[in-house]
C-alpha positions in Angstrom: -3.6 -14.0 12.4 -2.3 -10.7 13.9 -3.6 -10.7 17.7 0.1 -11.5 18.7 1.9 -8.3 16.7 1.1 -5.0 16.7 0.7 -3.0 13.4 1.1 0.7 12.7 -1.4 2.6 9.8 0.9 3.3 7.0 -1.9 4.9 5.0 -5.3 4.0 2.5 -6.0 3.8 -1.4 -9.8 4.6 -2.6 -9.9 2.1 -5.8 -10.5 -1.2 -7.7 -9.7 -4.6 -7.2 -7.4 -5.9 -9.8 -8.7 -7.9 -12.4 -6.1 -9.8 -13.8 -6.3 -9.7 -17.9 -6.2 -13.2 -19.6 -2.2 -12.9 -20.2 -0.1 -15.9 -20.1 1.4 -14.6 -16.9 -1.7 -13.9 -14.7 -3.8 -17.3 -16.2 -3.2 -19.1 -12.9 -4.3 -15.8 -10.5 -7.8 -15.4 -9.3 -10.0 -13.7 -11.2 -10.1 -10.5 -8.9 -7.2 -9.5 -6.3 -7.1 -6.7 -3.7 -4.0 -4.7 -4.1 -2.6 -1.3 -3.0 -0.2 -1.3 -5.7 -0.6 1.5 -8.3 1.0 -0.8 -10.8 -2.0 -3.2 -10.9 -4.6 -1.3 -9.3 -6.6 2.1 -11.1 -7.0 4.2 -8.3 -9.8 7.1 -7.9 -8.2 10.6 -7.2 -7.2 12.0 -4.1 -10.4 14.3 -3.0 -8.0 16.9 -0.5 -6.5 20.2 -1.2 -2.9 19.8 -2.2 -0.7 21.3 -4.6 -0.5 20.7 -8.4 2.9 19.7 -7.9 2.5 17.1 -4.8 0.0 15.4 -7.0 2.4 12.9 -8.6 4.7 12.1 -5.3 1.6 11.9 -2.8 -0.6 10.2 -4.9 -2.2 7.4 -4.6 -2.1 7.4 -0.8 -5.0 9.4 1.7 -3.3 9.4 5.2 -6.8 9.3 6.3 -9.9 7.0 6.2 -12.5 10.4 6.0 -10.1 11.2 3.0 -10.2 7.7 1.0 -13.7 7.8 1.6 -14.5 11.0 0.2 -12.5 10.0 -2.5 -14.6 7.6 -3.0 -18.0 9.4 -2.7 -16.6 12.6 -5.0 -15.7 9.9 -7.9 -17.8 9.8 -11.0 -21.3 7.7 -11.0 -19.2 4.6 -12.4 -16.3 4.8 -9.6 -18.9 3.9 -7.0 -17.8 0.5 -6.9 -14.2 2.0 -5.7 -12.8 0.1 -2.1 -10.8 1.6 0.5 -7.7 -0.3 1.6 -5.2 0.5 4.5 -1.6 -0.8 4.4 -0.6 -1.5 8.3 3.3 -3.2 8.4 4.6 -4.3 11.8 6.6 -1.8 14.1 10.6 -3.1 12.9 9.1 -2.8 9.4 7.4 0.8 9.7 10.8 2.3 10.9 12.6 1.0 7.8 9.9 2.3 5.7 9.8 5.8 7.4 13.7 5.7 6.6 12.9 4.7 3.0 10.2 7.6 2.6 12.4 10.0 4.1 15.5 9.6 1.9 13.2 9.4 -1.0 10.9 12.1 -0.2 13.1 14.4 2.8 10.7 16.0 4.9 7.8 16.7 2.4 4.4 15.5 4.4 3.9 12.3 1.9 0.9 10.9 3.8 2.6 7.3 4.7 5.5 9.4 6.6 3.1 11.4 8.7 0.6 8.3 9.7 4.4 6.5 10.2 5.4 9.0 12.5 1.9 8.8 14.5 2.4 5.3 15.1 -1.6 4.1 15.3 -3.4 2.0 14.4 -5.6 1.7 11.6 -9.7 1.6 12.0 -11.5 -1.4 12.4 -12.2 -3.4 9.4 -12.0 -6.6 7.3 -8.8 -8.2 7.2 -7.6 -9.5 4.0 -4.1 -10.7 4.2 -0.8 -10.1 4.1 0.9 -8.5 0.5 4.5 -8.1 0.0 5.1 -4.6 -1.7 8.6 -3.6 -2.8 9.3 0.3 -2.5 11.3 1.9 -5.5 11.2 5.9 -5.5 8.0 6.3 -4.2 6.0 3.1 -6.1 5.5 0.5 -4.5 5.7 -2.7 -6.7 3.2 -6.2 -5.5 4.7 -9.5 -5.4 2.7 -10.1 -8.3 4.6 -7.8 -10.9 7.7 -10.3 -10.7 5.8 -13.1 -10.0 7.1 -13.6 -6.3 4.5 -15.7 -5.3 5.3 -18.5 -7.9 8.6 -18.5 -6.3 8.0 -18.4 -2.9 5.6 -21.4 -3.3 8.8 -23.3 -5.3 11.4 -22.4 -3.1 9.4 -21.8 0.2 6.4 -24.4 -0.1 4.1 -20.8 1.1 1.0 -20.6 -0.4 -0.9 -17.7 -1.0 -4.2 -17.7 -0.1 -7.4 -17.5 -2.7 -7.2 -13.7 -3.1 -3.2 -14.2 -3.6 -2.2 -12.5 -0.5 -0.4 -14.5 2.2 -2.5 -15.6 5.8 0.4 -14.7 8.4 3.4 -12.4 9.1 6.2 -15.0 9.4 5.1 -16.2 5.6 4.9 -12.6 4.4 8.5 -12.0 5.8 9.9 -15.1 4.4 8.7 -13.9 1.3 10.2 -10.4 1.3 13.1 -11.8 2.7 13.5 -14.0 -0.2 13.5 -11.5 -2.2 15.8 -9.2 -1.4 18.3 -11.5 -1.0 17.6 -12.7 -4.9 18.7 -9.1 -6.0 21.3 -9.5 -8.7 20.5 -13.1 -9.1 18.4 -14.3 -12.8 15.2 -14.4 -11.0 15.7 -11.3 -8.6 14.2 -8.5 -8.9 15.7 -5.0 -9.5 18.5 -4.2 -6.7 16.5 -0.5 -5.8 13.6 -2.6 -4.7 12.8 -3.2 -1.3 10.7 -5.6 -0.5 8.1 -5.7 2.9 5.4 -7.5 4.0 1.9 -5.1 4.5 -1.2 -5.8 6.2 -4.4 -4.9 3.9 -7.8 -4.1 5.8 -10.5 -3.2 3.7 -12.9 -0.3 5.0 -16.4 0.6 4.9 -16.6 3.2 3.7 -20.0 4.1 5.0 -18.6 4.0 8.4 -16.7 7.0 7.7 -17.6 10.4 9.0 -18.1 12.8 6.1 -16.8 16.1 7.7 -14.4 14.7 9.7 -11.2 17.4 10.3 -7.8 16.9 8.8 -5.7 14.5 11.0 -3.1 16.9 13.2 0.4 17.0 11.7 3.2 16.3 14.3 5.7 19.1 14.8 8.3 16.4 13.8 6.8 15.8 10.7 6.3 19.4 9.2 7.5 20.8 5.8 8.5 23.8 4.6 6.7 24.7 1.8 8.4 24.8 -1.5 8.8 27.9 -3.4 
């Protein structure tokens, strides 16, 4: 599924699979879908050190594995179930990201602009497909919240696969292709969306070292701290 393209770590979210509620407009999804987007997902809270005031623009994303982990591990008794997901996207797609982030964000060290910037790749795990996420001032919007897989299966003929995430790159492009061409249209989605395909890997998160040390932040990358 990926052996052919290269994909750089974006970043991880320590949380649940989504359970979609018995609405009229999730009836045909499966009964539990692994996401990375805050709008579906409940996400456990970030276990690092940062400011009161990064909380809300950083948040949900760990740049590291140790960190999602030990999100994980910190949680209350009844978060234990929690997951840890990486989003990797494809080299042409993590530059327009970092571009995204950065006009968004400028130079603050969001934890997807500094993994961006690294360019590696994330830690072994389980693949689970391919989900197109639309970035909107820091969110980033599923496919699911407008419903984009319906229509790519109607105007595409792609088929998600049983966890509704997409098996290959090419139908996860097509996808967010299609949809940010739709902006504007009746069934388009809102013009500041952009739409991408992503990767998601789950993680064991038993295979992660408890005291591992912060990840190195890359000259390039640095903020000034805000007064």
């Amino acid at each position: 599924m990926t052996r052919t393209e290269s994909y750089t770590l974006a970043g991880f979210v320590a949380g649940f699979r989504w359970m979609p509620a018995g609405q009229d407009w999730t009836a045909d999804l499966p009964r539990v879908v692994p996401t990375v987007s805050d709008c579906l997902a409940h996400f456990v809270p970030t276990d690092r050190d940062i400011e009161p005031w990064q909380q809300s623009l950083f948040e949900p994303w760990h740049r590291s594995f140790q960190q999602a982990a030990n999100a994980v591990r910190h949680a209350p008794s009844e978060s234990r179930t929690a997951h840890v997901l990486s989003m990797s996207v494809a080299a042409t797609v993590a530059t327009e990201l970092a571009t995204m982030i950065e006009m968004w964000i400028g130079d603050l060290p969001h934890p997807i602009r500094m993994n961006l910037a690294q360019s590696a790749a994330a830690p072994p795990g389980t693949i689970l497909g391919f989900e197109v996420l639309g970035f909107d001032a820091g969110r980033f919007h599923s496919w699911l919240c407008y419903r984009l897989d319906t229509q790519t299966l109607d105007t595409l003929g792609i088929r998600p696969g049983d966890a509704a995430l997409l098996t290959t790159l090419n139908d996860a492009q097509q996808a967010a292709d299609m949809a940010n061409n739709n902006h504007g249209t009746q069934d388009g989605t809102p013009e500041d969306v952009s739409w991408f395909p992503a990767l998601i890997t789950e993680h064991d998160i038993d295979e992660a070292v408890r005291s591992s040390p912060e990840p190195a932040v890359p000259p390039s990358v640095r903020a000034k701290r805000r007064p």
